C-alpha cells in the first residue's frame, strides 16, 4: 500500500506497535488528565449558572464530551472493520477488540450521567425519547461486539463477525445525531454544530471544548494501552514477547 | 465553599455525575496496565518453570 505513510505501515506490525507506542500512551494519559482537570474545575467553579437550569447544567461538561466520544469511537470501530475486511490487518482487529469495551463504558456513563441530569431538569431519570433510546441501542451494539469476540472461538471468524456488526451498526450513529431534529424529543437539540451556529455563549463553551479534546486524548491513550495488552496476549508464543517478559525488551 | 458543594440544591446531581465519571475513567485507565502486569507475571512464572 504505497499511499500509507511509512510510520503507519510500521505500526501495523504488532511487534513495532508494542515498542513504538509505549511513550505515546504516557503522554496521552498525562495530557488528557490535565485537560480534564482544567476543563472540569473551570466548568464547576468558574462558569456562571445557566439561566433556566441553574447549576445542574454543569453536568454538561462530563455528559456531552463522553456522549460525543462514545459515538466517535463506534465510527472508528466501523472504519477498522472495513480495514479488516478489505486488507485483513491484524491490528485493525486488535483495535476493534480494544475500543469496544472503552466505547461500551463511555456509552453507559453517558446514559447514567444523562439520567442524573434528567432528574432535576426533566423531573425524571428516564423517558423513552429518541435520543436516549438510540444511545441505549449504541450501548447494546457495543455489548454485542464484546460478546461476539468471546463466543466465537475462531479468531478470524470472530474478527469478521465483529467487522460486519460494527459496519451495520454504524447506521445508528447518524440516528443518534439527528434524533433531536427528526423526532419530537425531550432532549435538547445540539448546542454545537460542526458547520453551523453555536447556540451557547462562549463563557460556557471554552471548558466544554477543553473537556471534549481531553476526553478524546485520554480515550486514545486508554485504547492504545489496551491494544498493547492484547498484542502481548495474542502473540504469547513469539520470541520478542518472551524476551519482553524476561526484561530484555521493554 | 459550601455554595460550590450544594450548588443551590443541585450539588447532589452534579457531584454524583462527576464522581461517577472519575471512578469509571480511573478504572478504564488502570485496567490495561493491571492486565498487562498480570500477564507478564504469568509469562515470568512459565519461563521459570521451563
PDB file of C-alpha atoms in Angstrom:
ATOM      1  CA  UNK A   1       0.000   0.000   0.000  1.00  0.00           C
ATOM      2  CA  UNK A   2       2.044   2.915  -1.345  1.00  0.00           C
ATOM      3  CA  UNK A   3      -0.379   5.615  -0.110  1.00  0.00           C
ATOM      4  CA  UNK A   4       0.106   4.601   3.539  1.00  0.00           C
ATOM      5  CA  UNK A   5       2.851   6.615   5.336  1.00  0.00           C
ATOM      6  CA  UNK A   6       5.836   4.518   6.468  1.00  0.00           C
ATOM      7  CA  UNK A   7       5.262   5.191  10.218  1.00  0.00           C
ATOM      8  CA  UNK A   8       1.688   3.903   9.927  1.00  0.00           C
ATOM      9  CA  UNK A   9       2.893   0.889   7.974  1.00  0.00           C
ATOM     10  CA  UNK A  10       5.350   0.182  10.784  1.00  0.00           C
ATOM     11  CA  UNK A  11       2.587   0.338  13.404  1.00  0.00           C
ATOM     12  CA  UNK A  12       0.684  -2.363  11.501  1.00  0.00           C
ATOM     13  CA  UNK A  13       3.283  -4.815  12.823  1.00  0.00           C
ATOM     14  CA  UNK A  14       2.338  -5.986  16.360  1.00  0.00           C
ATOM     15  CA  UNK A  15       5.998  -6.011  17.460  1.00  0.00           C
ATOM     16  CA  UNK A  16       6.724  -2.469  16.272  1.00  0.00           C
ATOM     17  CA  UNK A  17       3.395  -1.260  17.637  1.00  0.00           C
ATOM     18  CA  UNK A  18       4.222  -2.729  21.056  1.00  0.00           C
ATOM     19  CA  UNK A  19       7.593  -0.958  21.203  1.00  0.00           C
ATOM     20  CA  UNK A  20       6.819   2.344  19.435  1.00  0.00           C
ATOM     21  CA  UNK A  21       3.515   3.192  21.074  1.00  0.00           C
ATOM     22  CA  UNK A  22       4.602   2.974  24.742  1.00  0.00           C
ATOM     23  CA  UNK A  23       5.880   6.591  25.160  1.00  0.00           C
ATOM     24  CA  UNK A  24       2.793   7.946  23.361  1.00  0.00           C
ATOM     25  CA  UNK A  25       0.477   6.257  25.844  1.00  0.00           C
ATOM     26  CA  UNK A  26       2.113   8.042  28.778  1.00  0.00           C
ATOM     27  CA  UNK A  27       1.835  11.454  27.106  1.00  0.00           C
ATOM     28  CA  UNK A  28      -1.794  10.884  26.107  1.00  0.00           C
ATOM     29  CA  UNK A  29      -2.665   9.932  29.703  1.00  0.00           C
ATOM     30  CA  UNK A  30      -0.865  12.992  31.130  1.00  0.00           C
ATOM     31  CA  UNK A  31      -2.327  15.479  28.622  1.00  0.00           C
ATOM     32  CA  UNK A  32      -5.830  14.010  28.832  1.00  0.00           C
ATOM     33  CA  UNK A  33      -5.861  14.009  32.639  1.00  0.00           C
ATOM     34  CA  UNK A  34      -4.530  17.582  32.954  1.00  0.00           C
ATOM     35  CA  UNK A  35      -7.004  18.801  30.335  1.00  0.00           C
ATOM     36  CA  UNK A  36      -9.932  17.100  32.065  1.00  0.00           C
ATOM     37  CA  UNK A  37      -8.926  18.590  35.420  1.00  0.00           C
ATOM     38  CA  UNK A  38      -8.669  22.105  33.922  1.00  0.00           C
ATOM     39  CA  UNK A  39     -11.934  21.825  31.965  1.00  0.00           C
ATOM     40  CA  UNK A  40     -13.872  20.292  34.861  1.00  0.00           C
ATOM     41  CA  UNK A  41     -12.649  22.759  37.522  1.00  0.00           C
ATOM     42  CA  UNK A  42     -13.400  25.607  35.074  1.00  0.00           C
ATOM     43  CA  UNK A  43     -16.880  24.235  34.396  1.00  0.00           C
ATOM     44  CA  UNK A  44     -17.643  23.557  38.058  1.00  0.00           C
ATOM     45  CA  UNK A  45     -16.291  26.681  39.714  1.00  0.00           C
ATOM     46  CA  UNK A  46     -15.705  29.490  37.208  1.00  0.00           C
ATOM     47  CA  UNK A  47     -18.685  29.384  34.846  1.00  0.00           C
ATOM     48  CA  UNK A  48     -21.891  31.193  35.952  1.00  0.00           C
ATOM     49  CA  UNK A  49     -25.091  29.159  36.493  1.00  0.00           C
ATOM     50  CA  UNK A  50     -27.257  28.712  33.399  1.00  0.00           C
ATOM     51  CA  UNK A  51     -30.381  30.905  33.210  1.00  0.00           C
ATOM     52  CA  UNK A  52     -33.004  28.100  33.158  1.00  0.00           C
ATOM     53  CA  UNK A  53     -31.236  25.023  34.544  1.00  0.00           C
ATOM     54  CA  UNK A  54     -29.212  26.715  37.275  1.00  0.00           C
ATOM     55  CA  UNK A  55     -26.166  24.761  38.443  1.00  0.00           C
ATOM     56  CA  UNK A  56     -27.377  21.366  37.183  1.00  0.00           C
ATOM     57  CA  UNK A  57     -26.232  22.335  33.642  1.00  0.00           C
ATOM     58  CA  UNK A  58     -22.624  21.754  34.849  1.00  0.00           C
ATOM     59  CA  UNK A  59     -23.210  18.045  34.192  1.00  0.00           C
ATOM     60  CA  UNK A  60     -22.893  19.087  30.517  1.00  0.00           C
ATOM     61  CA  UNK A  61     -19.097  19.203  30.914  1.00  0.00           C
ATOM     62  CA  UNK A  62     -18.889  15.471  31.540  1.00  0.00           C
ATOM     63  CA  UNK A  63     -22.043  14.245  29.793  1.00  0.00           C
ATOM     64  CA  UNK A  64     -21.603  15.872  26.363  1.00  0.00           C
ATOM     65  CA  UNK A  65     -17.880  15.050  25.814  1.00  0.00           C
ATOM     66  CA  UNK A  66     -18.436  11.425  26.856  1.00  0.00           C
ATOM     67  CA  UNK A  67     -21.540  11.040  24.679  1.00  0.00           C
ATOM     68  CA  UNK A  68     -19.702  12.571  21.675  1.00  0.00           C
ATOM     69  CA  UNK A  69     -16.761  10.251  22.151  1.00  0.00           C
ATOM     70  CA  UNK A  70     -18.922   7.140  22.585  1.00  0.00           C
ATOM     71  CA  UNK A  71     -20.291   7.812  19.066  1.00  0.00           C
ATOM     72  CA  UNK A  72     -16.903   8.727  17.616  1.00  0.00           C
ATOM     73  CA  UNK A  73     -15.318   5.506  18.905  1.00  0.00           C
ATOM     74  CA  UNK A  74     -18.102   3.469  17.299  1.00  0.00           C
ATOM     75  CA  UNK A  75     -17.452   5.164  13.925  1.00  0.00           C
ATOM     76  CA  UNK A  76     -13.726   4.423  14.321  1.00  0.00           C
ATOM     77  CA  UNK A  77     -14.517   0.746  15.053  1.00  0.00           C
ATOM     78  CA  UNK A  78     -16.650   0.591  11.884  1.00  0.00           C
ATOM     79  CA  UNK A  79     -13.727   2.068   9.883  1.00  0.00           C
ATOM     80  CA  UNK A  80     -11.403  -0.540  11.462  1.00  0.00           C
ATOM     81  CA  UNK A  81     -13.997  -3.147  10.441  1.00  0.00           C
ATOM     82  CA  UNK A  82     -13.762  -2.019   6.798  1.00  0.00           C
ATOM     83  CA  UNK A  83      -9.942  -2.060   7.017  1.00  0.00           C
ATOM     84  CA  UNK A  84     -10.054  -5.577   8.454  1.00  0.00           C
ATOM     85  CA  UNK A  85     -12.448  -6.889   5.798  1.00  0.00           C
ATOM     86  CA  UNK A  86     -10.500  -5.298   2.916  1.00  0.00           C
ATOM     87  CA  UNK A  87      -6.852  -5.697   3.997  1.00  0.00           C
ATOM     88  CA  UNK A  88      -7.104  -8.355   6.745  1.00  0.00           C
ATOM     89  CA  UNK A  89      -4.889  -6.226   9.003  1.00  0.00           C
ATOM     90  CA  UNK A  90      -4.304  -7.862  12.404  1.00  0.00           C
ATOM     91  CA  UNK A  91      -4.023  -4.519  14.147  1.00  0.00           C
ATOM     92  CA  UNK A  92      -7.462  -3.464  12.860  1.00  0.00           C
ATOM     93  CA  UNK A  93      -8.911  -6.464  14.707  1.00  0.00           C
ATOM     94  CA  UNK A  94      -6.873  -5.595  17.795  1.00  0.00           C
ATOM     95  CA  UNK A  95      -8.242  -2.028  17.591  1.00  0.00           C
ATOM     96  CA  UNK A  96     -11.851  -3.259  17.409  1.00  0.00           C
ATOM     97  CA  UNK A  97     -11.342  -5.547  20.414  1.00  0.00           C
ATOM     98  CA  UNK A  98      -9.675  -2.790  22.471  1.00  0.00           C
ATOM     99  CA  UNK A  99     -12.015   0.070  21.560  1.00  0.00           C
ATOM    100  CA  UNK A 100     -15.310  -1.817  22.061  1.00  0.00           C
ATOM    101  CA  UNK A 101     -15.137  -2.092  25.898  1.00  0.00           C
ATOM    102  CA  UNK A 102     -13.956   1.534  26.190  1.00  0.00           C
ATOM    103  CA  UNK A 103     -16.855   2.696  23.988  1.00  0.00           C
ATOM    104  CA  UNK A 104     -19.281   0.490  25.926  1.00  0.00           C
ATOM    105  CA  UNK A 105     -18.291   2.013  29.275  1.00  0.00           C
ATOM    106  CA  UNK A 106     -18.405   5.557  27.882  1.00  0.00           C
ATOM    107  CA  UNK A 107     -21.895   4.937  26.460  1.00  0.00           C
ATOM    108  CA  UNK A 108     -23.046   3.570  29.830  1.00  0.00           C
ATOM    109  CA  UNK A 109     -21.550   6.639  31.501  1.00  0.00           C
ATOM    110  CA  UNK A 110     -23.288   8.970  29.001  1.00  0.00           C
ATOM    111  CA  UNK A 111     -26.617   7.253  29.737  1.00  0.00           C
ATOM    112  CA  UNK A 112     -26.206   7.347  33.534  1.00  0.00           C
ATOM    113  CA  UNK A 113     -24.925  10.955  33.636  1.00  0.00           C
ATOM    114  CA  UNK A 114     -27.864  11.884  31.375  1.00  0.00           C
ATOM    115  CA  UNK A 115     -30.247  10.153  33.798  1.00  0.00           C
ATOM    116  CA  UNK A 116     -28.724  12.092  36.713  1.00  0.00           C
ATOM    117  CA  UNK A 117     -29.117  15.336  34.729  1.00  0.00           C
ATOM    118  CA  UNK A 118     -32.689  14.399  33.836  1.00  0.00           C
ATOM    119  CA  UNK A 119     -33.773  14.255  37.487  1.00  0.00           C
ATOM    120  CA  UNK A 120     -33.523  17.999  38.289  1.00  0.00           C
ATOM    121  CA  UNK A 121     -34.285  19.264  34.746  1.00  0.00           C
ATOM    122  CA  UNK A 122     -37.000  16.902  33.426  1.00  0.00           C
ATOM    123  CA  UNK A 123     -38.252  15.619  36.761  1.00  0.00           C
ATOM    124  CA  UNK A 124     -37.496  12.051  35.706  1.00  0.00           C
ATOM    125  CA  UNK A 125     -34.397   9.936  35.137  1.00  0.00           C
ATOM    126  CA  UNK A 126     -35.712   8.091  32.089  1.00  0.00           C
ATOM    127  CA  UNK A 127     -38.036   8.804  29.178  1.00  0.00           C
ATOM    128  CA  UNK A 128     -38.439   6.706  26.026  1.00  0.00           C
ATOM    129  CA  UNK A 129     -37.051   9.571  23.997  1.00  0.00           C
ATOM    130  CA  UNK A 130     -35.477   9.055  20.519  1.00  0.00           C
ATOM    131  CA  UNK A 131     -32.028  10.355  21.578  1.00  0.00           C
ATOM    132  CA  UNK A 132     -31.940   8.237  24.741  1.00  0.00           C
ATOM    133  CA  UNK A 133     -33.253   5.075  23.063  1.00  0.00           C
ATOM    134  CA  UNK A 134     -30.798   5.351  20.145  1.00  0.00           C
ATOM    135  CA  UNK A 135     -27.964   5.801  22.680  1.00  0.00           C
ATOM    136  CA  UNK A 136     -29.221   2.709  24.528  1.00  0.00           C
ATOM    137  CA  UNK A 137     -29.069   0.849  21.171  1.00  0.00           C
ATOM    138  CA  UNK A 138     -25.447   2.058  20.839  1.00  0.00           C
ATOM    139  CA  UNK A 139     -24.741   0.510  24.242  1.00  0.00           C
ATOM    140  CA  UNK A 140     -26.239  -2.820  23.097  1.00  0.00           C
ATOM    141  CA  UNK A 141     -24.218  -2.663  19.856  1.00  0.00           C
ATOM    142  CA  UNK A 142     -21.010  -2.244  21.870  1.00  0.00           C
ATOM    143  CA  UNK A 143     -22.114  -5.064  24.156  1.00  0.00           C
ATOM    144  CA  UNK A 144     -22.754  -7.204  21.061  1.00  0.00           C
ATOM    145  CA  UNK A 145     -19.208  -6.542  19.808  1.00  0.00           C
ATOM    146  CA  UNK A 146     -17.725  -7.639  23.145  1.00  0.00           C
ATOM    147  CA  UNK A 147     -19.907 -10.757  23.362  1.00  0.00           C
ATOM    148  CA  UNK A 148     -19.225 -11.763  19.722  1.00  0.00           C
ATOM    149  CA  UNK A 149     -15.477 -11.704  20.355  1.00  0.00           C
ATOM    150  CA  UNK A 150     -15.930 -14.009  23.364  1.00  0.00           C
ATOM    151  CA  UNK A 151     -18.437 -16.522  21.959  1.00  0.00           C
ATOM    152  CA  UNK A 152     -16.796 -17.223  18.574  1.00  0.00           C
ATOM    153  CA  UNK A 153     -13.790 -19.464  19.250  1.00  0.00           C
ATOM    154  CA  UNK A 154     -12.154 -18.972  15.824  1.00  0.00           C
ATOM    155  CA  UNK A 155     -10.324 -15.582  15.996  1.00  0.00           C
ATOM    156  CA  UNK A 156     -10.545 -14.933  12.231  1.00  0.00           C
ATOM    157  CA  UNK A 157     -14.293 -15.617  12.168  1.00  0.00           C
ATOM    158  CA  UNK A 158     -14.791 -13.532  15.308  1.00  0.00           C
ATOM    159  CA  UNK A 159     -12.963 -10.594  13.667  1.00  0.00           C
ATOM    160  CA  UNK A 160     -15.125 -10.875  10.525  1.00  0.00           C
ATOM    161  CA  UNK A 161     -18.317 -11.019  12.609  1.00  0.00           C
ATOM    162  CA  UNK A 162     -17.137  -8.003  14.642  1.00  0.00           C
ATOM    163  CA  UNK A 163     -16.395  -6.059  11.453  1.00  0.00           C
ATOM    164  CA  UNK A 164     -19.830  -6.777   9.974  1.00  0.00           C
ATOM    165  CA  UNK A 165     -21.685  -5.844  13.179  1.00  0.00           C
ATOM    166  CA  UNK A 166     -19.597  -2.665  13.527  1.00  0.00           C
ATOM    167  CA  UNK A 167     -20.291  -1.586   9.932  1.00  0.00           C
ATOM    168  CA  UNK A 168     -24.030  -2.391  10.036  1.00  0.00           C
ATOM    169  CA  UNK A 169     -24.417  -0.802  13.476  1.00  0.00           C
ATOM    170  CA  UNK A 170     -22.770   2.440  12.314  1.00  0.00           C
ATOM    171  CA  UNK A 171     -26.145   3.453  10.845  1.00  0.00           C
ATOM    172  CA  UNK A 172     -27.222   4.106  14.454  1.00  0.00           C
ATOM    173  CA  UNK A 173     -24.719   6.967  14.907  1.00  0.00           C
ATOM    174  CA  UNK A 174     -26.392   9.428  12.467  1.00  0.00           C
ATOM    175  CA  UNK A 175     -29.726   8.364  14.001  1.00  0.00           C
ATOM    176  CA  UNK A 176     -28.417   9.443  17.439  1.00  0.00           C
ATOM    177  CA  UNK A 177     -27.091  12.692  15.966  1.00  0.00           C
ATOM    178  CA  UNK A 178     -30.261  13.683  14.102  1.00  0.00           C
ATOM    179  CA  UNK A 179     -32.789  12.130  16.510  1.00  0.00           C
ATOM    180  CA  UNK A 180     -33.360  15.519  18.150  1.00  0.00           C
ATOM    181  CA  UNK A 181     -34.267  17.008  14.748  1.00  0.00           C
ATOM    182  CA  UNK A 182     -36.211  14.099  13.221  1.00  0.00           C
ATOM    183  CA  UNK A 183     -38.346  13.320  16.273  1.00  0.00           C
ATOM    184  CA  UNK A 184     -40.198  15.317  18.873  1.00  0.00           C
ATOM    185  CA  UNK A 185     -37.861  14.758  21.821  1.00  0.00           C
ATOM    186  CA  UNK A 186     -37.465  15.952  25.374  1.00  0.00           C
ATOM    187  CA  UNK A 187     -33.681  16.005  24.871  1.00  0.00           C
ATOM    188  CA  UNK A 188     -32.368  19.437  23.930  1.00  0.00           C
ATOM    189  CA  UNK A 189     -31.108  19.973  20.343  1.00  0.00           C
ATOM    190  CA  UNK A 190     -27.360  20.070  19.598  1.00  0.00           C
ATOM    191  CA  UNK A 191     -25.608  23.072  21.144  1.00  0.00           C
ATOM    192  CA  UNK A 192     -22.641  22.875  18.774  1.00  0.00           C
ATOM    193  CA  UNK A 193     -22.796  22.222  15.036  1.00  0.00           C
ATOM    194  CA  UNK A 194     -19.640  21.397  13.096  1.00  0.00           C
ATOM    195  CA  UNK A 195     -20.672  23.644  10.185  1.00  0.00           C
ATOM    196  CA  UNK A 196     -23.303  25.827  11.785  1.00  0.00           C
ATOM    197  CA  UNK A 197     -24.199  28.211  14.554  1.00  0.00           C
ATOM    198  CA  UNK A 198     -23.196  27.705  18.155  1.00  0.00           C
ATOM    199  CA  UNK A 199     -26.232  28.190  20.369  1.00  0.00           C
ATOM    200  CA  UNK A 200     -24.392  28.626  23.673  1.00  0.00           C
ATOM    201  CA  UNK A 201     -22.346  31.559  24.887  1.00  0.00           C
ATOM    202  CA  UNK A 202     -18.532  31.470  24.686  1.00  0.00           C
ATOM    203  CA  UNK A 203     -18.346  31.636  28.520  1.00  0.00           C
ATOM    204  CA  UNK A 204     -19.908  28.156  28.666  1.00  0.00           C
ATOM    205  CA  UNK A 205     -18.177  26.890  25.544  1.00  0.00           C
ATOM    206  CA  UNK A 206     -14.448  27.044  26.407  1.00  0.00           C
ATOM    207  CA  UNK A 207     -14.447  24.408  29.212  1.00  0.00           C
ATOM    208  CA  UNK A 208     -16.711  22.236  27.054  1.00  0.00           C
ATOM    209  CA  UNK A 209     -14.190  22.258  24.201  1.00  0.00           C
ATOM    210  CA  UNK A 210     -11.332  21.585  26.655  1.00  0.00           C
ATOM    211  CA  UNK A 211     -13.163  18.545  28.036  1.00  0.00           C
ATOM    212  CA  UNK A 212     -14.120  17.234  24.567  1.00  0.00           C
ATOM    213  CA  UNK A 213     -10.458  17.450  23.457  1.00  0.00           C
ATOM    214  CA  UNK A 214      -9.147  15.992  26.745  1.00  0.00           C
ATOM    215  CA  UNK A 215     -11.509  13.025  26.911  1.00  0.00           C
ATOM    216  CA  UNK A 216     -10.601  12.274  23.266  1.00  0.00           C
ATOM    217  CA  UNK A 217      -6.883  12.333  24.089  1.00  0.00           C
ATOM    218  CA  UNK A 218      -7.314  10.256  27.265  1.00  0.00           C
ATOM    219  CA  UNK A 219      -9.512   7.674  25.499  1.00  0.00           C
ATOM    220  CA  UNK A 220      -6.931   7.365  22.703  1.00  0.00           C
ATOM    221  CA  UNK A 221      -4.335   6.598  25.391  1.00  0.00           C
ATOM    222  CA  UNK A 222      -6.603   4.033  27.103  1.00  0.00           C
ATOM    223  CA  UNK A 223      -7.398   2.279  23.785  1.00  0.00           C
ATOM    224  CA  UNK A 224      -3.692   2.183  22.814  1.00  0.00           C
ATOM    225  CA  UNK A 225      -2.781   0.787  26.261  1.00  0.00           C
ATOM    226  CA  UNK A 226      -5.466  -1.881  25.917  1.00  0.00           C
ATOM    227  CA  UNK A 227      -4.248  -2.662  22.361  1.00  0.00           C
ATOM    228  CA  UNK A 228      -0.734  -3.107  23.744  1.00  0.00           C
ATOM    229  CA  UNK A 229      -2.054  -5.612  26.289  1.00  0.00           C
ATOM    230  CA  UNK A 230      -3.974  -7.513  23.570  1.00  0.00           C
ATOM    231  CA  UNK A 231      -0.850  -7.623  21.367  1.00  0.00           C
ATOM    232  CA  UNK A 232       1.032  -9.351  24.202  1.00  0.00           C
ATOM    233  CA  UNK A 233      -1.846 -11.742  24.895  1.00  0.00           C
ATOM    234  CA  UNK A 234      -2.284 -12.731  21.234  1.00  0.00           C
ATOM    235  CA  UNK A 235       1.423 -13.121  20.449  1.00  0.00           C
ATOM    236  CA  UNK A 236       2.429 -15.124  23.544  1.00  0.00           C
ATOM    237  CA  UNK A 237       4.409 -17.686  21.514  1.00  0.00           C
ATOM    238  CA  UNK A 238       6.546 -15.083  19.702  1.00  0.00           C
ATOM    239  CA  UNK A 239      10.227 -14.763  20.658  1.00  0.00           C
ATOM    240  CA  UNK A 240      10.023 -10.978  21.149  1.00  0.00           C
ATOM    241  CA  UNK A 241       7.214 -11.406  23.702  1.00  0.00           C
ATOM    242  CA  UNK A 242       9.247 -13.986  25.601  1.00  0.00           C
ATOM    243  CA  UNK A 243      12.226 -11.596  25.537  1.00  0.00           C
ATOM    244  CA  UNK A 244       9.961  -8.823  26.824  1.00  0.00           C
ATOM    245  CA  UNK A 245       8.713 -10.948  29.698  1.00  0.00           C
ATOM    246  CA  UNK A 246      12.341 -11.704  30.609  1.00  0.00           C
ATOM    247  CA  UNK A 247      13.001  -7.963  30.691  1.00  0.00           C
ATOM    248  CA  UNK A 248      15.204  -7.815  27.577  1.00  0.00           C
ATOM    249  CA  UNK A 249      12.801  -5.693  25.566  1.00  0.00           C
ATOM    250  CA  UNK A 250      10.685  -3.211  27.464  1.00  0.00           C
TER     251      UNK A 250
ATOM    252  CA  UNK B   1     -17.056  26.633  49.575  1.00  0.00           C
ATOM    253  CA  UNK B   2     -20.474  25.417  50.794  1.00  0.00           C
ATOM    254  CA  UNK B   3     -22.013  27.150  47.778  1.00  0.00           C
ATOM    255  CA  UNK B   4     -19.795  25.102  45.476  1.00  0.00           C
ATOM    256  CA  UNK B   5     -20.783  21.885  47.252  1.00  0.00           C
ATOM    257  CA  UNK B   6     -24.530  22.470  47.488  1.00  0.00           C
ATOM    258  CA  UNK B   7     -24.946  24.345  44.159  1.00  0.00           C
ATOM    259  CA  UNK B   8     -28.342  25.682  45.142  1.00  0.00           C
ATOM    260  CA  UNK B   9     -29.729  22.174  45.710  1.00  0.00           C
ATOM    261  CA  UNK B  10     -28.222  20.708  42.525  1.00  0.00           C
ATOM    262  CA  UNK B  11     -24.928  19.660  44.138  1.00  0.00           C
ATOM    263  CA  UNK B  12     -26.025  16.064  44.705  1.00  0.00           C
ATOM    264  CA  UNK B  13     -26.703  15.611  40.961  1.00  0.00           C
ATOM    265  CA  UNK B  14     -23.648  17.486  39.699  1.00  0.00           C
ATOM    266  CA  UNK B  15     -21.164  15.927  42.109  1.00  0.00           C
ATOM    267  CA  UNK B  16     -22.515  12.399  41.686  1.00  0.00           C
ATOM    268  CA  UNK B  17     -22.121  12.733  37.865  1.00  0.00           C
ATOM    269  CA  UNK B  18     -18.528  13.963  38.274  1.00  0.00           C
ATOM    270  CA  UNK B  19     -17.592  11.351  40.904  1.00  0.00           C
ATOM    271  CA  UNK B  20     -19.047   8.538  38.782  1.00  0.00           C
ATOM    272  CA  UNK B  21     -17.171   9.791  35.697  1.00  0.00           C
ATOM    273  CA  UNK B  22     -13.909  10.000  37.664  1.00  0.00           C
ATOM    274  CA  UNK B  23     -14.380   6.475  39.016  1.00  0.00           C
ATOM    275  CA  UNK B  24     -15.135   4.967  35.571  1.00  0.00           C
ATOM    276  CA  UNK B  25     -12.227   6.800  33.874  1.00  0.00           C
ATOM    277  CA  UNK B  26      -9.811   5.716  36.638  1.00  0.00           C
ATOM    278  CA  UNK B  27     -10.960   2.104  36.293  1.00  0.00           C
ATOM    279  CA  UNK B  28     -10.789   2.211  32.469  1.00  0.00           C
ATOM    280  CA  UNK B  29      -7.360   3.863  32.545  1.00  0.00           C
ATOM    281  CA  UNK B  30      -5.777   1.447  35.001  1.00  0.00           C
ATOM    282  CA  UNK B  31      -7.368  -1.770  33.654  1.00  0.00           C
ATOM    283  CA  UNK B  32      -4.999  -2.380  30.671  1.00  0.00           C
ATOM    284  CA  UNK B  33      -1.924  -1.816  32.878  1.00  0.00           C
ATOM    285  CA  UNK B  34      -3.191  -4.208  35.568  1.00  0.00           C
ATOM    286  CA  UNK B  35      -3.958  -6.872  32.918  1.00  0.00           C
ATOM    287  CA  UNK B  36      -0.547  -6.390  31.237  1.00  0.00           C
ATOM    288  CA  UNK B  37       1.291  -6.632  34.548  1.00  0.00           C
ATOM    289  CA  UNK B  38      -0.598  -9.867  35.453  1.00  0.00           C
ATOM    290  CA  UNK B  39       0.164 -11.308  32.021  1.00  0.00           C
ATOM    291  CA  UNK B  40       3.865 -10.506  32.390  1.00  0.00           C
ATOM    292  CA  UNK B  41       3.867 -12.137  35.816  1.00  0.00           C
ATOM    293  CA  UNK B  42       2.260 -15.282  34.313  1.00  0.00           C
ATOM    294  CA  UNK B  43       4.814 -15.410  31.488  1.00  0.00           C
ATOM    295  CA  UNK B  44       7.631 -14.956  34.046  1.00  0.00           C
ATOM    296  CA  UNK B  45       6.330 -17.921  36.052  1.00  0.00           C
ATOM    297  CA  UNK B  46       6.046 -20.021  32.864  1.00  0.00           C
ATOM    298  CA  UNK B  47       9.635 -19.079  31.910  1.00  0.00           C
ATOM    299  CA  UNK B  48      10.899 -20.106  35.336  1.00  0.00           C
ATOM    300  CA  UNK B  49       9.138 -23.482  35.050  1.00  0.00           C
ATOM    301  CA  UNK B  50      10.701 -24.065  31.615  1.00  0.00           C
TER     302      UNK B  50
END
